[in-house]
Amino acid sequence: QVQLVESGGGLVQAGGSLRLSCAASGRTFSNYAMGWFRQAPGKEREFVAAINWSGVSTYYADSVKDRFTISRGSYAKTLYLHMNSLKPEDTAVYYCAASTLLVSRTESAFGSWGQGTQVTVSS
């Protein structure tokens, strides 16, 4: 199993940008599909973005497409989420997750989770 630690969250004004990072420990990080999910207050956790093991294939929720970019550093064992043109509705706790299955938008496919990092977008 892989251990995940997110960082990079914070408070930003609408229209601003943030970059989230997820540091992974474990020998087989490169074999995992990775994803970002988020949970806003009073709402269920939802899919944001995912990337396959090689980094070639990426998938996004419609709400973040063209604003967010998911990427992975092959040697640094780090997953990133670049967030641009942030909106107040992007406010949530963002979670990094790893899956031994093929890349998926489904939460149940991910067996390893980080503790989350708070992103707050002010209007």
XYZ file of C-alpha atoms in Angstrom:
123
model
C 0.000 0.000 0.000
C 1.090 3.569 -0.548
C 0.964 6.365 2.009
C -0.163 9.798 0.830
C 0.287 13.290 2.291
C -1.307 16.362 0.679
C -0.078 19.937 0.937
C -0.531 23.294 -0.752
C -4.026 24.203 0.323
C -4.923 27.638 1.622
C -7.034 30.733 1.210
C -7.179 32.389 -2.196
C -9.395 34.986 -3.851
C -11.725 34.053 -6.674
C -9.846 33.990 -9.956
C -6.605 33.011 -8.260
C -4.514 29.877 -8.483
C -3.163 27.187 -6.203
C -1.052 24.099 -6.676
C -1.764 21.077 -4.510
C 0.877 18.425 -4.002
C 0.571 14.860 -2.827
C 3.705 13.114 -1.622
C 3.638 9.330 -1.858
C 5.743 6.805 -0.015
C 6.001 3.193 -1.060
C 7.969 1.294 -3.614
C 5.343 0.962 -6.307
C 3.968 4.474 -6.644
C 4.607 4.401 -10.377
C 2.210 1.456 -10.752
C -0.746 3.284 -9.267
C -3.438 5.313 -10.930
C -3.924 8.503 -8.922
C -6.792 10.840 -8.321
C -7.988 13.966 -6.582
C -11.358 14.152 -4.865
C -12.931 16.925 -2.820
C -15.573 17.321 -0.166
C -17.356 20.579 0.514
C -19.164 21.217 3.819
C -22.446 19.350 3.944
C -21.798 17.548 0.667
C -20.550 14.138 -0.363
C -17.021 13.648 -1.571
C -16.791 14.048 -5.339
C -14.364 13.210 -8.112
C -12.125 16.028 -9.373
C -9.425 14.516 -11.572
C -7.520 11.298 -12.215
C -4.378 10.197 -14.020
C -3.236 6.769 -15.109
C -0.001 5.126 -14.020
C 2.040 6.467 -16.942
C 0.637 9.981 -16.822
C -0.565 9.738 -20.404
C -4.292 9.632 -19.694
C -6.092 12.216 -17.590
C -9.744 12.670 -16.675
C -11.601 15.615 -15.161
C -14.939 16.443 -13.678
C -16.889 18.776 -15.936
C -16.877 21.424 -13.205
C -13.077 21.746 -13.265
C -12.237 20.905 -16.863
C -10.088 23.564 -18.547
C -9.280 25.111 -15.151
C -7.491 22.289 -13.289
C -4.579 20.148 -14.440
C -3.475 16.888 -12.846
C 0.086 15.695 -13.292
C 2.596 13.397 -11.653
C 6.341 13.555 -11.124
C 7.752 10.171 -12.024
C 10.865 10.362 -9.865
C 9.755 12.551 -6.989
C 6.745 10.356 -6.164
C 4.545 13.402 -6.203
C 1.108 14.074 -7.615
C 0.022 17.602 -8.438
C -3.200 19.468 -9.015
C -2.772 22.856 -10.626
C -5.908 24.908 -10.038
C -6.542 28.101 -11.997
C -9.494 30.498 -12.185
C -10.676 29.331 -8.798
C -14.281 29.898 -7.823
C -15.953 30.020 -4.399
C -17.661 26.726 -5.245
C -14.222 25.093 -5.408
C -13.977 25.511 -1.635
C -13.525 22.048 -0.136
C -11.141 19.640 1.495
C -9.104 18.077 -1.301
C -7.979 14.462 -1.025
C -5.306 12.602 -2.922
C -5.983 8.931 -3.624
C -4.207 5.965 -5.182
C -5.643 2.992 -7.015
C -4.095 -0.304 -8.070
C -6.826 -0.629 -10.692
C -7.098 1.084 -14.009
C -7.712 4.802 -13.730
C -11.194 5.539 -12.492
C -13.567 8.346 -11.531
C -15.101 6.133 -8.875
C -14.194 6.646 -5.228
C -14.458 2.949 -4.402
C -11.665 2.139 -6.863
C -9.142 3.996 -4.712
C -7.749 2.087 -1.753
C -5.272 4.599 -0.344
C -6.184 8.106 0.777
C -4.412 11.119 2.213
C -5.691 13.161 5.124
C -6.836 16.061 2.938
C -5.888 19.712 2.553
C -8.304 22.631 2.869
C -8.844 24.974 -0.069
C -10.914 28.084 0.574
C -11.820 30.476 -2.240
C -13.197 33.849 -1.184
C -15.503 35.901 -3.390
